[in-house]
Amino acid sequence: MKGLLQTVEGLPNDTVLFASARGPVTAGRIRATATGLASRPANDGPLFLHTASASRFVAGLLAASRAGWAVCFPAHSQPDYLREISADSDAILTDATIKLSEESEAPRKIEYRDLDLVFYTSGVTSAPKLVRKKLSQLDSEAHVLDRLWGAKAGHTFATVSHQHIYGMLFRIFWPVLGGRISEDLPVEYWESLSGKLGSGTTLISSPAHLTRLAVDNVFAGSYPGLVFSSGAPLPFAAAQAAREAMGSLPIEVLGCTETGGIGWRQQERADALWTPLPEVQIEAGDGAMRVTSPFAGDAVPTGDLVESVGDKFRLKGRADRIVKVEGKRVSLQRVEEALLAQPMISAATAIDLPSRKGALGAIVELNAAGQAVLAEEGAFRLSRSLRSALASRLEPGERPKHWRFEPIPVNRQGKRVQEMVRARFEAPPGMVVNRDEQTAEIAMSLELEWIWFDGHFPERPVLPGIAQVHLASQWAEHLWSWRPNGANLAQLKFRQILRPGDEVRLALSRDAAQERLTFAYRLGDIVASQGIIGGAA
């Protein structure tokens, strides 16, 4: 059973492996490119390989195999991150340093030579985790994929990178070993696929992309034969929307770098069960999943909580502080340590927010210097500044998108509770009727169970004015990740009492320049209350 590099070494010169805007990339060109890379400067360490181009990536692997170098795959190429993983600049191969040859090199027969691979991913600590694998393990998994779905697979398009194991397997290993052409670069926009797909094509995607399908259906009349998704479970609604847009349900593949592929499913119904991949054994044990497979070696704990159901299984969340953001693993501890390295921050906690497409939120306690900046610049500008300061160490998905500058909530024992932290980012009660970047209208049905009615007053409960101000500020934070500067209140008028059962409309208008928020609660045509929060005193 041939592996990826053995296959590439032995194919005829003119065999097309990858399609690109500049023309087809053949096996002969990739071999010639690999020969040119053999002049890499002497270095006792491994080769670090990071490219957007699949053909350049294969050429780098081929050069490493010929020279006997181990290969490392950085998760991204931010400078502080590369220093953190000790990536020597002389040992990094990128799209810019790999010149794809226009010449061809004749095929040659070689003995199978395994290759040491090192992936960097998020571990349970803050440091990037090294996951060591063999090239033969990826070859083995690619052959399993071909047995399962090869009969229907075709020309491969992808929206995902091959720097992570899912894209590497589905965009490169599987197509090459199955004798199919793959696109050299991933597509950035759905519109780029218009008119290119059909029953003889395969689309490799992810929840990050499938939950953001184009409004205009670019797939109409040209549905792909197979659609795959991996990185995180696809929400049921997104799976159904993808079937409507693409003609078939995505095949979701569960796995991680340490284990390789674990199982797969298609969501014909909500909470569809997962089927283990061939040759993969699942142990639920005390609820935490352990995986044994030829793609992983020894039994590997995953941190996933599972429930066995016959010969299938159901996922039930995570047992550690690793979360998935846009299909990539993120260590919340790593994010928190990066936040604490900022000079204005004295304490911080991070949380994933499923209600906001899994983006991260951060609650930050500022020191005196940070409080002064907050008072001068406001929460919105400070949060943007902190995101920029984190860019040299963290990927975009690791940087919090939603911020709160306030004490971190704790329980009576003084411990941080995940759900208490997450609740600070949940939507306030009500439903958005319309909104833009400056204004919004929210419909509310005032419920007796709301905490704001508690004690105001037992016999005839009313919604206090301070609660109305608080709800308006909460909605501004939720809609725009922004809030007015300061606690100054102006032009407050409470004309009519609001009681449980009232149907009200809350109108908001923000003035970002003056950092103030104007609000008005309406009962039908009557303005019950109004005022301005923040801004100059």
Coordinates of C-alpha atoms in Angstrom, one line a residue, residues 74-523:
P74 CA 3.2 25.6 13.0
A75 CA -0.4 26.4 13.7
H76 CA 0.2 29.9 12.3
S77 CA 3.0 32.3 11.5
Q78 CA 2.7 35.2 14.0
P79 CA 6.3 36.2 15.0
D80 CA 5.9 35.8 18.8
Y81 CA 4.3 32.4 18.3
L82 CA 7.2 31.3 16.1
R83 CA 9.7 32.4 18.7
E84 CA 7.7 30.6 21.4
I85 CA 8.0 27.3 19.5
S86 CA 11.7 27.9 18.7
A87 CA 11.2 28.1 15.0
D88 CA 14.6 29.1 13.5
S89 CA 14.0 31.6 10.7
D90 CA 16.5 29.7 8.5
A91 CA 14.5 26.5 9.0
I92 CA 11.1 27.8 7.9
L93 CA 9.7 27.0 4.5
T94 CA 6.8 29.2 3.3
D95 CA 5.1 30.1 0.0
A96 CA 7.6 32.9 -0.3
T97 CA 10.7 30.7 0.1
I98 CA 9.5 27.8 -2.0
K99 CA 9.8 28.6 -5.7
L100 CA 7.7 26.1 -7.7
S101 CA 9.7 24.8 -10.6
E102 CA 8.6 25.1 -14.2
E103 CA 10.8 22.1 -15.1
S104 CA 10.0 18.4 -14.5
E105 CA 12.0 15.7 -12.9
A106 CA 11.7 12.1 -13.9
P107 CA 9.9 9.6 -11.6
R108 CA 11.9 7.3 -9.6
K109 CA 11.2 4.1 -7.6
I110 CA 12.1 4.4 -3.9
E111 CA 11.7 2.3 -0.8
Y112 CA 9.0 3.5 1.6
R113 CA 10.6 5.8 4.1
D114 CA 8.5 7.0 7.0
L115 CA 8.8 10.6 8.2
D116 CA 8.6 12.1 11.7
L117 CA 5.9 14.8 11.9
V118 CA 5.3 17.4 14.7
F119 CA 2.0 19.2 14.9
Y120 CA 1.5 22.2 17.2
T121 CA -1.9 22.5 18.8
S122 CA -3.6 23.7 21.9
G123 CA -3.0 21.6 25.0
V124 CA -4.6 21.9 28.5
T125 CA -1.7 24.2 29.5
S126 CA -1.0 27.6 28.0
A127 CA 1.9 26.4 26.0
P128 CA 1.5 25.1 22.4
K129 CA 1.3 21.3 22.6
L130 CA 3.6 19.1 20.5
V131 CA 1.8 16.1 18.9
R132 CA 4.2 13.7 17.3
K133 CA 3.0 11.5 14.5
K134 CA 4.4 9.4 11.6
L135 CA 3.7 10.0 8.0
S136 CA 2.5 6.4 7.7
Q137 CA -0.3 7.2 10.1
L138 CA -1.7 9.8 7.8
D139 CA -1.2 7.5 4.8
S140 CA -3.2 4.8 6.6
E141 CA -6.1 7.2 7.4
A142 CA -6.2 8.5 3.9
H143 CA -6.6 4.9 2.6
V144 CA -9.5 4.4 5.1
L145 CA -11.2 7.6 3.8
D146 CA -10.8 6.3 0.2
R147 CA -12.5 2.9 1.2
L148 CA -15.4 4.8 2.8
W149 CA -16.1 7.6 0.3
G150 CA -13.6 7.2 -2.6
A151 CA -16.2 5.8 -5.0
K152 CA -18.1 9.1 -4.9
A153 CA -15.2 11.5 -4.5
G154 CA -14.0 13.8 -7.2
H155 CA -12.0 17.0 -7.9
T156 CA -11.4 18.5 -4.5
F157 CA -12.2 22.1 -3.5
A158 CA -11.7 23.3 0.1
T159 CA -12.4 26.3 2.3
V160 CA -9.9 25.1 5.0
S161 CA -6.2 25.2 5.4
H162 CA -4.0 22.1 5.2
Q163 CA -1.8 23.3 8.1
H164 CA -4.2 21.4 10.4
I165 CA -4.6 17.7 10.2
Y166 CA -8.1 17.7 8.8
G167 CA -7.3 19.8 5.8
M168 CA -4.0 18.0 5.3
L169 CA -5.7 14.6 5.1
F170 CA -8.7 15.7 3.0
R171 CA -7.1 18.3 0.7
I172 CA -3.8 16.5 0.1
F173 CA -3.3 12.9 1.2
W174 CA -6.6 11.5 0.2
P175 CA -6.9 13.1 -3.3
V176 CA -3.3 12.3 -4.2
L177 CA -3.5 8.7 -3.0
G178 CA -7.0 8.3 -4.7
G179 CA -5.7 9.6 -8.0
R180 CA -7.9 12.8 -8.0
I181 CA -7.0 16.4 -8.6
S182 CA -7.2 18.9 -5.7
E183 CA -7.2 22.7 -5.8
D184 CA -3.8 24.2 -4.9
L185 CA -5.3 27.0 -2.7
P186 CA -8.4 27.1 -0.5
V187 CA -11.2 29.4 -1.5
E188 CA -11.8 32.5 0.6
Y189 CA -15.3 33.3 -0.5
W190 CA -18.3 31.2 -1.4
E191 CA -18.7 33.3 -4.5
S192 CA -15.4 31.9 -5.8
L193 CA -17.1 28.5 -6.2
S194 CA -19.9 29.7 -8.4
G195 CA -20.1 27.4 -11.5
K196 CA -17.2 25.2 -10.4
L197 CA -18.9 22.5 -8.5
G198 CA -20.9 19.5 -9.7
S199 CA -21.6 15.9 -9.0
G200 CA -18.0 15.0 -9.8
T201 CA -16.6 17.3 -7.1
T202 CA -15.9 17.1 -3.4
L203 CA -16.1 20.1 -1.0
I204 CA -14.0 20.1 2.2
S205 CA -15.3 22.7 4.6
S206 CA -15.9 23.4 8.3
P207 CA -18.6 24.8 10.7
A208 CA -16.9 28.2 10.5
H209 CA -17.8 28.4 6.8
L210 CA -21.0 26.3 6.7
T211 CA -22.7 28.5 9.3
R212 CA -22.0 31.5 7.1
L213 CA -23.4 30.3 3.8
A214 CA -23.8 33.0 1.1
V215 CA -27.2 34.7 1.0
D216 CA -27.3 34.3 -2.8
N217 CA -27.1 30.5 -3.5
V218 CA -23.9 30.2 -5.5
F219 CA -24.5 26.4 -5.6
A220 CA -27.8 26.4 -7.5
G221 CA -27.6 23.9 -10.3
S222 CA -24.0 22.8 -9.5
Y223 CA -24.1 20.8 -6.3
P224 CA -21.0 19.0 -5.1
G225 CA -21.2 15.2 -4.9
L226 CA -19.8 15.1 -1.4
V227 CA -19.5 17.8 1.3
F228 CA -17.4 17.3 4.4
S229 CA -17.2 19.3 7.7
S230 CA -14.8 18.9 10.6
G231 CA -13.3 20.9 13.5
A232 CA -16.4 20.9 15.7
P233 CA -20.0 19.5 15.6
L234 CA -22.1 21.3 13.0
P235 CA -25.2 22.9 14.5
F236 CA -28.3 21.1 13.3
A237 CA -29.8 24.2 11.7
A238 CA -26.6 24.8 9.8
A239 CA -26.6 21.1 8.6
Q240 CA -30.1 21.5 7.3
A241 CA -29.3 24.9 5.6
A242 CA -26.3 23.3 4.0
R243 CA -28.4 20.5 2.6
E244 CA -30.9 23.0 1.2
A245 CA -28.0 25.0 -0.4
M246 CA -25.9 22.1 -1.6
G247 CA -28.3 19.3 -2.3
S248 CA -27.0 16.9 0.4
L249 CA -26.2 16.7 4.1
P250 CA -22.5 17.4 5.0
I251 CA -20.6 14.4 6.3
E252 CA -19.3 15.5 9.6
V253 CA -16.0 14.0 10.7
L254 CA -15.0 14.0 14.4
G255 CA -11.3 13.8 15.2
C256 CA -8.3 15.7 16.6
T257 CA -4.6 15.9 15.9
E258 CA -3.6 13.3 18.5
T259 CA -6.1 10.6 17.4
G260 CA -6.7 11.4 13.7
G261 CA -10.3 10.6 12.6
I262 CA -12.6 9.1 15.2
G263 CA -16.1 9.0 13.8
W264 CA -18.6 10.4 11.4
R265 CA -22.3 11.3 11.0
Q266 CA -24.9 13.0 8.9
Q267 CA -27.6 14.9 10.8
E268 CA -30.8 13.5 9.4
R269 CA -32.3 14.4 12.8
A270 CA -31.1 16.5 15.7
D271 CA -28.6 14.9 18.0
A272 CA -27.6 12.3 15.4
L273 CA -25.2 9.7 16.8
W274 CA -21.6 9.3 15.6
T275 CA -20.3 6.1 14.0
P276 CA -16.7 5.1 14.7
L277 CA -14.4 5.0 11.6
P278 CA -13.2 1.6 10.5
E279 CA -10.4 0.2 12.7
V280 CA -11.2 2.8 15.4
Q281 CA -12.1 1.6 18.9
I282 CA -14.0 3.9 21.3
E283 CA -13.9 3.5 25.1
A284 CA -16.3 5.6 27.2
G285 CA -14.9 4.5 30.6
D286 CA -16.0 7.0 33.2
G287 CA -17.5 9.2 30.5
A288 CA -14.3 10.6 29.0
M289 CA -13.5 9.1 25.6
R290 CA -10.3 7.1 24.9
V291 CA -9.5 6.3 21.3
T292 CA -7.4 3.4 19.9
S293 CA -6.7 3.3 16.2
P294 CA -3.9 2.8 13.7
F295 CA -3.9 6.6 13.2
A296 CA -2.9 7.2 16.9
G297 CA -1.0 4.2 18.3
D298 CA -1.7 3.7 22.0
A299 CA -5.1 4.5 23.5
V300 CA -5.4 8.3 23.6
P301 CA -7.6 10.3 26.0
T302 CA -9.4 13.1 24.2
G303 CA -11.1 15.2 26.9
D304 CA -14.5 14.6 25.2
L305 CA -17.3 13.3 27.4
V306 CA -19.3 10.6 25.5
E307 CA -22.1 8.2 26.0
S308 CA -22.1 4.8 24.2
V309 CA -25.3 3.9 22.4
G310 CA -25.0 0.4 20.9
D311 CA -22.2 0.5 18.3
K312 CA -22.4 4.4 18.1
F313 CA -21.8 7.2 20.5
R314 CA -23.1 10.6 21.5
L315 CA -20.9 13.6 22.4
K316 CA -21.7 15.3 25.7
G317 CA -19.2 18.2 26.0
R318 CA -15.6 18.7 27.2
A319 CA -13.9 17.8 30.5
D320 CA -11.1 20.3 30.2
R321 CA -10.6 24.0 29.3
I322 CA -10.1 23.4 25.6
V323 CA -12.8 24.9 23.4
K324 CA -13.4 25.0 19.6
V325 CA -13.5 28.4 17.9
E326 CA -14.1 28.3 14.2
G327 CA -13.2 24.6 14.2
K328 CA -9.8 25.1 15.9
R329 CA -8.9 24.2 19.4
V330 CA -8.2 27.0 21.7
S331 CA -6.8 26.8 25.3
L332 CA -8.6 29.3 27.5
Q333 CA -5.7 29.1 29.9
R334 CA -3.4 30.3 27.2
V335 CA -5.7 33.2 26.3
E336 CA -5.9 34.2 30.0
E337 CA -2.1 34.2 30.4
A338 CA -1.8 36.3 27.3
L339 CA -4.3 38.8 28.8
L340 CA -2.4 38.9 32.1
A341 CA 0.8 39.7 30.3
Q342 CA -0.8 43.1 29.3
P343 CA 0.4 45.8 31.6
M344 CA -3.1 47.3 32.3
I345 CA -4.7 44.0 33.4
S346 CA -4.7 42.7 37.0
A347 CA -7.0 39.7 36.5
A348 CA -8.8 38.1 33.5
T349 CA -11.0 35.1 32.6
A350 CA -12.0 33.9 29.1
I351 CA -15.0 31.9 28.0
D352 CA -16.4 30.5 24.8
L353 CA -19.9 31.9 23.8
P354 CA -22.0 29.4 21.9
S355 CA -24.8 32.0 21.5
R356 CA -22.3 34.2 19.6
K357 CA -21.1 31.5 17.1
G358 CA -18.5 30.2 19.6
A359 CA -16.4 33.4 19.7
L360 CA -14.5 34.2 22.9
G361 CA -15.5 36.6 25.6
A362 CA -13.2 38.0 28.3
I363 CA -14.0 39.6 31.7
V364 CA -11.1 41.9 32.6
E365 CA -10.2 43.6 35.9
L366 CA -8.0 46.6 35.2
N367 CA -5.4 48.1 37.5
A368 CA -5.2 51.8 38.2
A369 CA -3.5 52.6 34.9
G370 CA -6.0 50.6 33.0
Q371 CA -8.9 52.3 34.7
A372 CA -7.5 55.6 33.7
V373 CA -7.3 54.5 30.1
L374 CA -10.9 53.1 30.3
A375 CA -12.1 56.5 31.6
E376 CA -10.3 58.3 28.8
E377 CA -10.9 56.1 25.8
G378 CA -14.0 54.1 26.6
A379 CA -14.6 50.3 26.6
F380 CA -14.9 50.0 22.8
R381 CA -11.5 51.6 22.0
L382 CA -9.8 49.9 24.9
S383 CA -11.0 46.4 23.7
R384 CA -9.8 47.1 20.2
S385 CA -6.4 48.2 21.5
L386 CA -6.1 45.0 23.6
R387 CA -7.0 42.8 20.6
S388 CA -4.3 44.4 18.7
A389 CA -1.8 43.9 21.5
L390 CA -2.6 40.2 21.5
A391 CA -2.0 39.8 17.8
S392 CA 1.7 38.9 17.9
R393 CA 1.0 35.9 20.2
L394 CA -2.6 34.7 19.5
E395 CA -4.4 33.7 16.3
P396 CA -7.5 35.7 15.4
G397 CA -9.8 33.0 16.8
E398 CA -7.9 33.0 20.1
R399 CA -8.4 36.8 20.7
P400 CA -11.6 37.7 22.6
K401 CA -14.2 39.5 20.5
H402 CA -16.5 40.4 23.4
W403 CA -15.3 42.3 26.5
R404 CA -16.4 43.2 30.0
F405 CA -14.3 45.5 32.2
E406 CA -15.6 44.7 35.6
P407 CA -15.0 42.3 38.6
I408 CA -14.9 38.6 37.6
P409 CA -18.0 36.9 39.0
V410 CA -17.4 34.2 41.7
N411 CA -19.6 31.9 43.7
R412 CA -19.9 32.0 47.5
Q413 CA -16.8 29.9 47.8
G414 CA -14.9 32.5 45.8
K415 CA -14.5 30.2 42.8
R416 CA -15.0 31.2 39.2
V417 CA -18.0 29.4 37.7
Q418 CA -18.1 29.0 33.9
E419 CA -21.8 29.6 33.6
M420 CA -21.7 32.7 35.7
V421 CA -19.0 34.1 33.5
R422 CA -20.8 33.1 30.3
A423 CA -24.0 34.7 31.6
R424 CA -22.4 38.1 31.5
F425 CA -22.4 37.9 27.7
E426 CA -25.8 36.4 27.2
A427 CA -28.5 38.5 25.5
P428 CA -30.7 40.4 27.9
P429 CA -34.5 39.5 27.8
G430 CA -36.2 40.7 24.7
M431 CA -36.2 40.3 20.9
V432 CA -34.4 42.5 18.4
V433 CA -37.0 44.0 16.0
N434 CA -34.5 46.0 13.9
R435 CA -31.0 47.3 14.2
D436 CA -28.1 49.0 12.4
E437 CA -24.7 50.3 13.6
Q438 CA -26.2 53.2 15.5
T439 CA -29.8 52.4 16.4
A440 CA -31.9 49.4 17.5
E441 CA -35.4 48.5 18.6
I442 CA -36.1 45.7 21.0
A443 CA -39.5 44.2 21.9
M444 CA -39.9 43.1 25.5
S445 CA -42.6 41.2 27.4
L446 CA -42.1 42.1 31.0
E447 CA -42.1 38.9 33.1
L448 CA -42.9 38.7 36.8
E449 CA -40.0 36.2 37.2
W450 CA -37.4 38.8 36.3
I451 CA -35.0 39.5 39.2
W452 CA -35.6 43.2 38.8
F453 CA -39.2 42.9 40.0
D454 CA -38.0 41.2 43.2
G455 CA -38.7 43.5 46.1
H456 CA -40.2 46.3 44.0
F457 CA -42.8 45.9 45.4
P458 CA -44.4 42.7 46.8
E459 CA -48.0 43.8 46.4
R460 CA -47.7 45.8 43.2
P461 CA -44.4 45.0 41.5
V462 CA -42.9 47.6 39.1
L463 CA -39.7 47.7 37.0
P464 CA -37.4 50.2 38.8
G465 CA -35.9 53.1 36.8
I466 CA -32.3 51.9 37.6
A467 CA -33.2 48.4 36.1
Q468 CA -34.4 50.1 32.9
V469 CA -31.1 52.0 32.6
H470 CA -29.2 48.7 33.3
L471 CA -31.2 46.8 30.6
A472 CA -30.5 49.6 28.0
S473 CA -26.8 49.4 28.7
Q474 CA -26.9 45.6 28.6
W475 CA -28.5 45.7 25.2
A476 CA -25.9 48.2 23.9
E477 CA -23.1 45.8 25.0
H478 CA -24.8 42.8 23.4
L479 CA -25.6 44.5 20.1
W480 CA -22.5 46.5 19.5
S481 CA -19.9 45.2 22.0
W482 CA -19.9 48.8 23.2
R483 CA -21.3 50.7 26.1
P484 CA -21.6 54.4 27.1
N485 CA -18.7 56.0 28.9
G486 CA -19.3 56.6 32.5
A487 CA -22.4 56.4 34.7
N488 CA -23.6 59.9 34.1
L489 CA -27.4 60.1 33.6
A490 CA -29.1 63.0 31.9
Q491 CA -32.6 64.0 30.8
L492 CA -34.2 61.1 32.7
K493 CA -38.0 61.1 32.6
F494 CA -40.2 58.3 34.0
R495 CA -43.7 59.1 32.9
Q496 CA -45.5 55.8 33.3
I497 CA -44.9 52.8 35.6
L498 CA -43.9 49.6 33.9
R499 CA -45.4 46.4 35.4
P500 CA -45.2 42.6 34.8
G501 CA -47.2 41.7 31.6
D502 CA -46.6 45.0 29.8
E503 CA -45.5 44.7 26.2
V504 CA -42.9 47.4 25.6
R505 CA -40.5 48.6 22.9
L506 CA -37.0 49.8 23.8
A507 CA -35.5 52.2 21.3
L508 CA -31.7 52.7 21.5
S509 CA -29.5 55.2 19.8
R510 CA -25.8 55.4 20.4
D511 CA -23.4 58.4 19.8
A512 CA -20.0 56.7 19.6
A513 CA -18.2 60.1 19.3
Q514 CA -19.7 61.4 22.5
E515 CA -19.8 57.8 24.0
R516 CA -23.4 58.2 25.2
L517 CA -26.6 56.1 24.7
T518 CA -30.1 57.5 24.4
F519 CA -32.9 55.2 25.3
A520 CA -36.7 55.2 25.4
Y521 CA -39.2 52.7 26.6
R522 CA -42.6 52.8 24.8
L523 CA -46.0 51.4 25.7

